[in-house]
Coordinates of C-alpha atoms and ligand atoms in Angstrom, one line a residue:
X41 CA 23.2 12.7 10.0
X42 CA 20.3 11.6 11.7
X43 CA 19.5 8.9 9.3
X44 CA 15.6 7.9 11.4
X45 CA 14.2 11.8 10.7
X46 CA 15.8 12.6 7.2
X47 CA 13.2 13.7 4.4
X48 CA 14.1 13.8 0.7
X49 CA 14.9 17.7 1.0
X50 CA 17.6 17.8 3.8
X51 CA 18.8 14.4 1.7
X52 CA 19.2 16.4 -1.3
X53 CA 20.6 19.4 0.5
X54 CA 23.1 17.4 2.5
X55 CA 24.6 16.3 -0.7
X56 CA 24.7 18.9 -2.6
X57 CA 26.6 21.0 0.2
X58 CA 28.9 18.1 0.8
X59 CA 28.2 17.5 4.1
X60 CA 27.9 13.6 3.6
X61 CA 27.8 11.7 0.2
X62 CA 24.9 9.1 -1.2
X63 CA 27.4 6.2 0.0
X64 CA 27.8 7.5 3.6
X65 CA 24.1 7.8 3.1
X66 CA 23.2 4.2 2.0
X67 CA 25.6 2.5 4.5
X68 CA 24.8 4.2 7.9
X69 CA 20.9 3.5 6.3
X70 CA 21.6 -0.1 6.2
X71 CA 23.4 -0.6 9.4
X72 CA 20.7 1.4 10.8
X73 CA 18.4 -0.9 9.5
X74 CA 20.4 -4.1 9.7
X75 CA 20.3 -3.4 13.6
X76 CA 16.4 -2.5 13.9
X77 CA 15.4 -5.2 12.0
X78 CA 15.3 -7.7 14.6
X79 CA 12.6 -5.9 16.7
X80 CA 10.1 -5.8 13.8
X81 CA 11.2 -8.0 10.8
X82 CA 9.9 -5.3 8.6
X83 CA 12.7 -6.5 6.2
X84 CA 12.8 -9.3 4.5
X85 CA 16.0 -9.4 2.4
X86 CA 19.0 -6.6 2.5
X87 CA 20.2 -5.7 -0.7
X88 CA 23.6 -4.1 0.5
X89 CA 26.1 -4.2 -2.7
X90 CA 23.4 -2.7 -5.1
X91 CA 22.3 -0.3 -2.9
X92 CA 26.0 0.8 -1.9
X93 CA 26.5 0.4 -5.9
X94 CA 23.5 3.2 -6.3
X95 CA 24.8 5.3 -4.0
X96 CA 28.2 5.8 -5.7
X97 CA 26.4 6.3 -9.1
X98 CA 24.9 9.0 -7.3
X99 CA 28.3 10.6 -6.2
X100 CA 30.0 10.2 -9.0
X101 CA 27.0 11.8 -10.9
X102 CA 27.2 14.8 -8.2
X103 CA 31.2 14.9 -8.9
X104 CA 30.6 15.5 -12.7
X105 CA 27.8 18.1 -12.0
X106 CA 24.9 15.9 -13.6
X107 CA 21.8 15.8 -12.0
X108 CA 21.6 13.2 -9.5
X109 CA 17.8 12.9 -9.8
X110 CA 14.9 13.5 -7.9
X111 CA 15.5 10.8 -5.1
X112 CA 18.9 11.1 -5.1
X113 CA 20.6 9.0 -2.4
X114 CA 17.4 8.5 -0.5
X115 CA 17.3 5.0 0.9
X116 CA 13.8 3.2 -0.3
X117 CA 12.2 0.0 0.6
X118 CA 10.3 -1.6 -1.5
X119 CA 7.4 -4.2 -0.7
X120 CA 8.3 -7.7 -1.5
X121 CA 4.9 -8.0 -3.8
X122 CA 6.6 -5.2 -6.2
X123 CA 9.2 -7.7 -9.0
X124 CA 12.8 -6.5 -8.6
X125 CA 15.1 -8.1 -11.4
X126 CA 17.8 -10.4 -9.8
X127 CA 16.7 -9.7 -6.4
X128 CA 14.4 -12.2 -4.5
X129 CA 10.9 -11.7 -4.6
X130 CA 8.5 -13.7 -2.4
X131 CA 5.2 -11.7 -2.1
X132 CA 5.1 -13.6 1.4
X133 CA 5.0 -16.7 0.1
X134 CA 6.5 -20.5 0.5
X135 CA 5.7 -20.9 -3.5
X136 CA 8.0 -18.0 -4.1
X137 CA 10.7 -18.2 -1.1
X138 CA 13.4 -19.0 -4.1
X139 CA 12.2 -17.1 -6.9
X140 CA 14.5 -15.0 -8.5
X141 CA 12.5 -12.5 -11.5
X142 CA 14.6 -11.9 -14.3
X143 CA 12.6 -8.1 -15.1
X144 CA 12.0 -5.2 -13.1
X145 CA 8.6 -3.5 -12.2
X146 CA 8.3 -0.1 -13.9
X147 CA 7.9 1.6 -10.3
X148 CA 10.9 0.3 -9.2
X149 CA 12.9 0.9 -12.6
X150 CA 11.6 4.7 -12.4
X151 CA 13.0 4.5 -8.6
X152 CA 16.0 3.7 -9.3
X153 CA 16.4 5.9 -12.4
X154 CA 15.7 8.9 -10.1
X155 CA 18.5 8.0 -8.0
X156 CA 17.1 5.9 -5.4
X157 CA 19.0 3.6 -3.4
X158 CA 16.9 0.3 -2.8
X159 CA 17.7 -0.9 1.0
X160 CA 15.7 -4.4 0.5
X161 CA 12.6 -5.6 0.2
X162 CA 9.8 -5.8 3.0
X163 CA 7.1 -8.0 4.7
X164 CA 4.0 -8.9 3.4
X165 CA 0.9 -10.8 4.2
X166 CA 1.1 -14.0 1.4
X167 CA 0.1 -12.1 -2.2
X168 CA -1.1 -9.0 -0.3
X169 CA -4.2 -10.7 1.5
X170 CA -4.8 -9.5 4.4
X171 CA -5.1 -6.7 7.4
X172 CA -2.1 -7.5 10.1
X173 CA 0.9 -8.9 8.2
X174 CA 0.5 -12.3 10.0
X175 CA -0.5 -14.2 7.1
X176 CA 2.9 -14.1 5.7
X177 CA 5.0 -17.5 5.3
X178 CA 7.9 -15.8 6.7
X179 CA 6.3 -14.5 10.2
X180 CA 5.0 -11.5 10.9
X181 CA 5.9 -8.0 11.0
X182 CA 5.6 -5.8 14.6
X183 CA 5.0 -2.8 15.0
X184 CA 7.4 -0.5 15.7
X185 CA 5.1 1.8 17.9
X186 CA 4.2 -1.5 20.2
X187 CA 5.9 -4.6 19.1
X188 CA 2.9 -6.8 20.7
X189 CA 1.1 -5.0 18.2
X190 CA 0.2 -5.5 14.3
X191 CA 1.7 -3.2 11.9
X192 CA -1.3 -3.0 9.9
X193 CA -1.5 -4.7 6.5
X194 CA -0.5 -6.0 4.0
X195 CA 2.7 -3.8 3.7
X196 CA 3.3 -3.9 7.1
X197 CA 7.2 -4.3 6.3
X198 CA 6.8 -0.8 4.1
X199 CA 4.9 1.2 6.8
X200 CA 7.5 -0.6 9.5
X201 CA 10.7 0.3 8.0
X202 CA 9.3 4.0 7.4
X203 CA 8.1 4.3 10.8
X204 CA 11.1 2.7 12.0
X205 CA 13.5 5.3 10.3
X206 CA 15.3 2.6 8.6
X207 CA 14.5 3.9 4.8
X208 CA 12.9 7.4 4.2
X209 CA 10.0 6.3 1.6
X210 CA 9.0 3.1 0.4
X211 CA 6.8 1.4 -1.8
X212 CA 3.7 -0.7 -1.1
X213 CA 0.5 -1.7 -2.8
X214 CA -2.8 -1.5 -2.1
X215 CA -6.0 -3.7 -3.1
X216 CA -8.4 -3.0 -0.3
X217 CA -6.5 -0.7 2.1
X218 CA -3.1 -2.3 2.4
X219 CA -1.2 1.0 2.1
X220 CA -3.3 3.7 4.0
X221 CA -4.0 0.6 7.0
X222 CA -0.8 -0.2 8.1
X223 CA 0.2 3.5 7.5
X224 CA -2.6 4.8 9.9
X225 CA -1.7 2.3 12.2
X226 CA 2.4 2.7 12.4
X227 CA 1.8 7.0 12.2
X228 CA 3.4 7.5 8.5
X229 CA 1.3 8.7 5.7
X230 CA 0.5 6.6 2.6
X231 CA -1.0 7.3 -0.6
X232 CA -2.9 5.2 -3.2
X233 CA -3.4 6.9 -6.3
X234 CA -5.8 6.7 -9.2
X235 CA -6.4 3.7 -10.9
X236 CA -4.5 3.5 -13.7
X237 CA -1.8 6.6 -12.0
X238 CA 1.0 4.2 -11.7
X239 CA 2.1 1.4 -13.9
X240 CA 0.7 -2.4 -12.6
X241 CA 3.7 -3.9 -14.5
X242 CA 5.8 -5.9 -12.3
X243 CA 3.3 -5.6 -9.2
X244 CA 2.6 -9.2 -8.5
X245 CA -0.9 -9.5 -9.4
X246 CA -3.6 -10.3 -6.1
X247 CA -6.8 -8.6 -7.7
X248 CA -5.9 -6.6 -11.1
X249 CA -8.9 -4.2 -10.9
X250 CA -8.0 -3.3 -7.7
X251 CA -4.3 -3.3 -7.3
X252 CA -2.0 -0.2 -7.0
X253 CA 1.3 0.5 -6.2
X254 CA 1.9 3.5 -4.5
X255 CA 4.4 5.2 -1.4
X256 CA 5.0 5.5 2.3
X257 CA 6.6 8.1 4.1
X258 CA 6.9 10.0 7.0
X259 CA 5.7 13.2 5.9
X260 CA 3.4 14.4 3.1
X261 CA 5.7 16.2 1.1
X262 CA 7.7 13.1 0.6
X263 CA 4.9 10.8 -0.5
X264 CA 4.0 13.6 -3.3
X265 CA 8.0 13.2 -4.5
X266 CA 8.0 9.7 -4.7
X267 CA 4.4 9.5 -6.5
X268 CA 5.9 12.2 -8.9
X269 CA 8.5 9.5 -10.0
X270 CA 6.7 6.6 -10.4
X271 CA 3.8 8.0 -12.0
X272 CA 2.6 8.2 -15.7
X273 CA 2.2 6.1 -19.0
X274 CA 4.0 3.1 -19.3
X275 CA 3.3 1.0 -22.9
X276 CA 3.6 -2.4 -20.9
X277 CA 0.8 -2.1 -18.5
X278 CA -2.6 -0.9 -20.6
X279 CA -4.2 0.1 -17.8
X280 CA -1.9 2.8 -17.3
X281 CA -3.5 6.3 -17.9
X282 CA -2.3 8.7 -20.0
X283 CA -2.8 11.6 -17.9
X284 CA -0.1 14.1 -18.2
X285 CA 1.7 14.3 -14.5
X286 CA 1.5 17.1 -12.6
X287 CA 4.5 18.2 -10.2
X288 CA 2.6 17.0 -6.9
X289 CA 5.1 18.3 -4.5
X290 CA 4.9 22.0 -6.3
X291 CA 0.6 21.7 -4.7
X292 CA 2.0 21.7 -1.4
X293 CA 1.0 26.0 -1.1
X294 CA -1.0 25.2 2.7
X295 CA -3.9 27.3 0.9
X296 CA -7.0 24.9 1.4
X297 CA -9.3 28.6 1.9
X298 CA -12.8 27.2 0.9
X299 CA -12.3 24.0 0.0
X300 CA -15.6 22.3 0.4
X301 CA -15.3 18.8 2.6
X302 CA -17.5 15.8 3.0
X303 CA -17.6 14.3 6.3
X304 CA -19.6 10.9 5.0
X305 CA -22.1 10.4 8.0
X306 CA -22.0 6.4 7.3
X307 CA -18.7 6.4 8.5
X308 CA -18.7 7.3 12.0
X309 CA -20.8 4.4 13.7
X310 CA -19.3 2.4 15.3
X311 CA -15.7 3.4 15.3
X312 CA -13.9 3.2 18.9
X313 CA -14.1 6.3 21.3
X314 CA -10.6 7.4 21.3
X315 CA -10.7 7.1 17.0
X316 CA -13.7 9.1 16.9
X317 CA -12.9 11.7 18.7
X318 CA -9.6 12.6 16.9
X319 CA -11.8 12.5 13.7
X320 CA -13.8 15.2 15.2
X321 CA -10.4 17.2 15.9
X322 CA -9.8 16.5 12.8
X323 CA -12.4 18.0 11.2
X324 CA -12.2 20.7 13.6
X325 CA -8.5 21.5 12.2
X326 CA -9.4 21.5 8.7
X327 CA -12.6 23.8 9.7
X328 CA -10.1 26.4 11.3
X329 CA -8.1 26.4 7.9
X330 CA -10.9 27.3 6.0
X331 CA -12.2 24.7 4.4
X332 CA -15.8 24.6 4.4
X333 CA -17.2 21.5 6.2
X334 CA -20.5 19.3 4.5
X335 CA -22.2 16.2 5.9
X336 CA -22.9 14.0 3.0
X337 CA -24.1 10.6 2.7
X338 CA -22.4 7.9 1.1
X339 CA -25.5 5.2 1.0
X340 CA -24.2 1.9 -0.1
X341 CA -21.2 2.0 2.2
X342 CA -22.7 -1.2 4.1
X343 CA -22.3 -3.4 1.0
X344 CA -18.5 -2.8 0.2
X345 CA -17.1 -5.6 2.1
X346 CA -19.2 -8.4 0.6
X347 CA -18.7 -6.5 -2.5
X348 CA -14.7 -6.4 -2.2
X349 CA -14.5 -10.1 -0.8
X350 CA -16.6 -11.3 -3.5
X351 CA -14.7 -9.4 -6.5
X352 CA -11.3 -9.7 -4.5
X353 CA -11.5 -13.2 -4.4
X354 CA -12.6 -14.0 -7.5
X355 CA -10.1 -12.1 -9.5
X356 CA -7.5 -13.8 -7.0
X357 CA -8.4 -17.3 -7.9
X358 CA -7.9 -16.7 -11.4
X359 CA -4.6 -14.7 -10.7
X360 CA -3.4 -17.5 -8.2
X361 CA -3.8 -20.4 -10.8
X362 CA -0.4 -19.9 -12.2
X363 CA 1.3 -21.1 -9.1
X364 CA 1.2 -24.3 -10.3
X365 CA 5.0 -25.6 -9.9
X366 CA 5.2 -26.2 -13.1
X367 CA 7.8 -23.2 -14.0
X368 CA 8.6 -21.5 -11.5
X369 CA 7.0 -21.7 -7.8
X370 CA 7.5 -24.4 -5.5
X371 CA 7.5 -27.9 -6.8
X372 CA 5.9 -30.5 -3.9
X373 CA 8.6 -33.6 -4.2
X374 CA 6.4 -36.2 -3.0
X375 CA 3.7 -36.7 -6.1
X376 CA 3.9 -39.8 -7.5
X377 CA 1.5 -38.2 -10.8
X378 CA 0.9 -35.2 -12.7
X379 CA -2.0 -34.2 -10.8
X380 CA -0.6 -35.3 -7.4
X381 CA 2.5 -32.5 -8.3
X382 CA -0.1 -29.8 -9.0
X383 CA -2.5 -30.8 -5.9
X384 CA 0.5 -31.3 -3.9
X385 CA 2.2 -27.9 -5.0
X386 CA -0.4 -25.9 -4.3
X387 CA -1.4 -27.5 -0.8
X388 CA 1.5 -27.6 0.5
X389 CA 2.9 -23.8 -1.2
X390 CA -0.1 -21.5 -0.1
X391 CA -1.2 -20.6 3.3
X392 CA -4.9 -21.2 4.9
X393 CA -5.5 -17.3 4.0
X394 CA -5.0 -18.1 0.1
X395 CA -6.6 -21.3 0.4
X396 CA -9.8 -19.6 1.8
X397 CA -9.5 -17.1 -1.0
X398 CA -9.1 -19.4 -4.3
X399 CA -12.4 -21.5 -2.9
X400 CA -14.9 -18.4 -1.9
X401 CA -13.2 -16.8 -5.4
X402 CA -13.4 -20.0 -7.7
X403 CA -17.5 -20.6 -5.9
X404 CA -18.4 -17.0 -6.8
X405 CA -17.7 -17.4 -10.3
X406 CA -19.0 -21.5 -10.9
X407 CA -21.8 -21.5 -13.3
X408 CA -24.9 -21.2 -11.5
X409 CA -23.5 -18.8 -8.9
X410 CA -21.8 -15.9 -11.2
X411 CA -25.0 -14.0 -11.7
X412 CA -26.0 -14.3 -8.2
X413 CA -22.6 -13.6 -6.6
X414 CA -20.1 -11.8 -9.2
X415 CA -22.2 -10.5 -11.4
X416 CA -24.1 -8.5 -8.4
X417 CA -21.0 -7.8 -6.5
X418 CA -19.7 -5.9 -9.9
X419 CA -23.3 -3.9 -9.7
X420 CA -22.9 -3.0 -6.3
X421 CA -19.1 -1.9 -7.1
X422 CA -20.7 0.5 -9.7
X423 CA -23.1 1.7 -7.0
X424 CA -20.3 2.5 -4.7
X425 CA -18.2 4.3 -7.3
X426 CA -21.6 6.4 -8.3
X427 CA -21.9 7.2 -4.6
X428 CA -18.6 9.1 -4.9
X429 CA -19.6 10.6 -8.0
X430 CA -22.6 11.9 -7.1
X431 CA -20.7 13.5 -3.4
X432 CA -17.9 14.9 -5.3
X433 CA -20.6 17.1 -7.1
X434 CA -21.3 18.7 -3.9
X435 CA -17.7 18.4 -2.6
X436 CA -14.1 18.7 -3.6
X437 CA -12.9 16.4 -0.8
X438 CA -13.7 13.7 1.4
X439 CA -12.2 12.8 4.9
X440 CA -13.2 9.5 7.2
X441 CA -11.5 7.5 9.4
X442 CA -9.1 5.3 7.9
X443 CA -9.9 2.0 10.5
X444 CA -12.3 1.9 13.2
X445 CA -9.6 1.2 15.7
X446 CA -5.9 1.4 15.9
X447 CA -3.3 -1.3 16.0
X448 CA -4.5 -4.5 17.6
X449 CA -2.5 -7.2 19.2
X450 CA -0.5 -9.8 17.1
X451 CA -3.1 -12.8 17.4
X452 CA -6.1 -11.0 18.5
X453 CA -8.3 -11.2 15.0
X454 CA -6.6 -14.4 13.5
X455 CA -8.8 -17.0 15.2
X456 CA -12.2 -15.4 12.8
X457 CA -10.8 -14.2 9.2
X458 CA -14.4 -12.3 9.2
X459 CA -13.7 -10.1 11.6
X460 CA -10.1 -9.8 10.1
X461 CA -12.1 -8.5 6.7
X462 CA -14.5 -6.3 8.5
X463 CA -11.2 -3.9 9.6
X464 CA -11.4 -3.1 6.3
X465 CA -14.7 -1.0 6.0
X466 CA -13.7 2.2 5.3
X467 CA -10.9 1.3 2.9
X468 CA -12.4 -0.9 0.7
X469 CA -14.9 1.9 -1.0
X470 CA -12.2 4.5 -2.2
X471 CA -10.5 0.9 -3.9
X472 CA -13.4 -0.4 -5.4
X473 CA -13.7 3.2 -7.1
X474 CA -10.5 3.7 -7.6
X475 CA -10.0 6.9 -6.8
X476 CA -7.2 8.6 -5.1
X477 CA -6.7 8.4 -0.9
X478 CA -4.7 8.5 1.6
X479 CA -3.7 8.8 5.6
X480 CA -2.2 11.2 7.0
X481 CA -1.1 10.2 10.8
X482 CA -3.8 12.9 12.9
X483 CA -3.0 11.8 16.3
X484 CA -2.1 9.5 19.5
X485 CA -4.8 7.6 21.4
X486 CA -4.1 7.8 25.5
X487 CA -2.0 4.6 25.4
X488 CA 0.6 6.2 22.1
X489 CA -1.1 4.4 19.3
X490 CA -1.1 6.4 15.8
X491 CA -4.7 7.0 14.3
X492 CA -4.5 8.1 10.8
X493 CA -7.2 10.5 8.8
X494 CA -8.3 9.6 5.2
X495 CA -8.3 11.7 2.1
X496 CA -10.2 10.9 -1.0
X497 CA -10.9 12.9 -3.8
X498 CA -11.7 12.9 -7.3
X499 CA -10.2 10.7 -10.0
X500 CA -6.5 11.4 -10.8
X501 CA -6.9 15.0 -8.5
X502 CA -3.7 13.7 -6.1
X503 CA -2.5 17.3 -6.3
X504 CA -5.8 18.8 -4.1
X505 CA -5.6 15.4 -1.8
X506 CA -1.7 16.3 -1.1
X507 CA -2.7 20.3 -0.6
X508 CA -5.0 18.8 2.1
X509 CA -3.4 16.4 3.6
X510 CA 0.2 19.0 3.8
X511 CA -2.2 21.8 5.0
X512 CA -3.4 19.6 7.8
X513 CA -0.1 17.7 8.4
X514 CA 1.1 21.8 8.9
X515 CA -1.7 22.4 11.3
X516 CA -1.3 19.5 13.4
Ligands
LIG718 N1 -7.1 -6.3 3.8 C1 -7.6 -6.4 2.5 C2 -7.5 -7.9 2.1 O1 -7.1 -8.7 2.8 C3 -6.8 -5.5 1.6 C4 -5.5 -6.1 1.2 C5 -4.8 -5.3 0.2 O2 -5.1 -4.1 0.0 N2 -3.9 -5.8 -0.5 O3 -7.8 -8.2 1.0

């Protein structure tokens, strides 16, 4: 069993032919990952006697002749953001570094109900924020590709341990980019969903009109599987969508004959040379497979990062007041008063990144400031959303770069958080509409660095994103 290559299917097929059983599965996957670990730190926590107890369920389900599930024995990661009940969860941060939730997010329940085996929980920057996983308390993640490189962020730990080989999918979220970034830098393929496609409940909340949880994996097909399972209705988060699921992985059929696609021409100044020109092989790919190739125009694409970092922030700020060490974060010892404990709490529990965050966030919505700064960033959000609307009239797809360059160097962009946020560009627009998109790994720059494509199509259409993205992951 080569443990760093396996997909879902050969999983499935493995087991069901007997030629190794969900717990041989889950223990060479966590020695595996046990040993890699200490070259990227993608892994934050090891979970070793539930996963091994998973894996036997799984067996003794196969013994009986019940279906094992979907995931059956598949070793999963799951961002340390994303609640697991009884299992430590520290979304990154010294206020959580002991906290021990006592539910389970509905992703992770539907996981685990579809036989997954749950390795640990991964790396993040502190409550998602960021673009290089080096804002978390507990260090930062490397990448696998070039450990003096970022892994992207914020689940750098997710796209890491994919990358790496040590779990086959995982789970990350995604507020601004922080799935299809570090996915497009480490060379795995990650997908954020609709809005609304797959239950909030149990994601730790960063900004809730933004967040989503949604997978990693090393190859399309996978990423459609795991979607399938942790998508649809749940009653406890009311944002979740009705909207019957379809069976992604069944749109995988390679036929993308005269499907029309939007090359958006705002997106291509100013990205590096070597990221440009496998965009333009990219688009030259998807031309040879049929699909019919449009420039459009995607006008208020220069206003999404003010946009995002105004609306980011300020739903942050509110989120973040519950850290209060009151109940459960970290409680500062050394306050002589009430106030001194909250003060005290919150200074010495969040890191500079959230600091900056819960000031520009609590500024942009003081009275006197709202209308000029929230109030207009929520206009502009509707102007961004329109300018998708009004492509996808002409267009049943849309494909840009996913960064303008590739993994940089651990340290290079932490001195100036603004250049940090302005990595971020061509993310941030398919979030603030919430739409579905992805990246799908497209190539190696001369030095080996992965450069990922993006995806993004109409509102809960995931199934002609994946035919794209598996026709072109074919291609390639
Ligand atoms: N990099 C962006 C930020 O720092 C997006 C993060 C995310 O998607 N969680 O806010």
């Amino acid at each position: 069993m080569e443990i760093a290559s396996l997909t879902i299917d050969q999983i499935r097929e493995g087991l069901l032919s007997r030629r190794f059983s969900a717990k041989e599965v889950a223990a060479e996957a966590l020695r595996f990952a046990g040993q890699e670990n200490a070259s990227t730190g993608a892994y934050l926590l090891f979970d070793d006697e539930h996963a091994l107890e998973a894996a036997a369920r799984v067996d003794e389900k196969l013994d009986l002749g019940v279906d094992p599930g979907p995931l059956a024995g598949v070793p999963v990661a799951v961002k340390d953001e994303i609640i697991t009940q009884g299992l430590r969860t520290t979304c990154g941060s010294r206020l959580l570094a002991n906290y021990i939730p006592p539910y389970e997010a509905t992703a992770v329940a539907r996981v685990r109900e579809a036989g997954g085996v749950i390795l640990g929980k991964t790396n993040n920057d502190e409550f998602a924020m960021g673009s290089s996983n080096e804002n978390s308390y507990f260090g930062p993640v490397r990448n696998p590709v070039d450990p003096e490189r970022v892994p992207g962020g914020s689940s750098g730990g997710s796209a890491a341990a994919v990358a790496q080989g040590t779990a086959v999918v995982a789970l990350g979220s995604d507020t601004g980019g922080s799935i299809r970034q570090p996915a497009s830098f480490c060379g795995v393929v990650g997908v954020t969903p609709t809005y609304g496609r797959v239950s909030r409940y149990g994601l730790v909340a960063f900004a809730s009109s933004l967040d989503h949880i949604g997978p990693l994996a090393r190859n399309v097909k996978d990423t459609a599987t795991l979607l399938g399972v942790i998508a649809g209705r749940d009653p406890l988060d009311s944002t979740s969508a009705h909207a019957p699921v379809p069976d992604y992985a069944a749109s995988l059929d390679g036929n993308v004959k005269g499907v029309r696609v939007g090359v958006p021409k705002e997106y291509f100044e100013g990205l590096a040379s070597e990221t440009g020109d496998l965009m333009s092989q990219a688009i030259r790919t998807l031309g040879t497979l049929g699909c019919e190739i449009r420039e459009i125009s995607l006008p208020h694409t220069p206003y999404a990062i003010a946009c995002y970092y105004i609306i980011a922030t300020a739903e942050a700020s509110s989120n973040l007041a519950r850290y209060d060490g009151v109940r459960y974060s970290f409680r500062s010892e050394t306050s002589q008063t009430l106030s001194d404990m909250y003060r005290n709490s919150r200074g010495e529990g969040f890191g500079a990144e959230c600091k900056r965050r819960i000031m520009l966030g609590t500024y942009v919505l003081s009275a006197g400031y709202y209308d000029a700064y929230y109030l207009k960033a929520q206009k502009v959000r509707t102007l961004i959303a329109r300018d998708f609307a009004n492509a996808f009239e002409q267009v049943d797809a849309v494909v840009a770069p996913v960064s303008p360059f590739p993994a940089f160097k651990l340290g290079e962009k932490t001195a100036d958080p603004l250049e940090m946020y302005l990595s971020d560009i061509y993310t941030i627009t398919g979030s603030l509409s919430g739409i579905p998109c992805m990246s799908v790994p497209c190539g190696l720059t001369a030095s080996g660095l992965p450069v990922g494509l993006q995806i993004l199509t109409r509102h809960f259409d995931e199934t002609g994103m994946f035919r794209l993205a598996g026709a072109f992951e074919q291609a390639r």
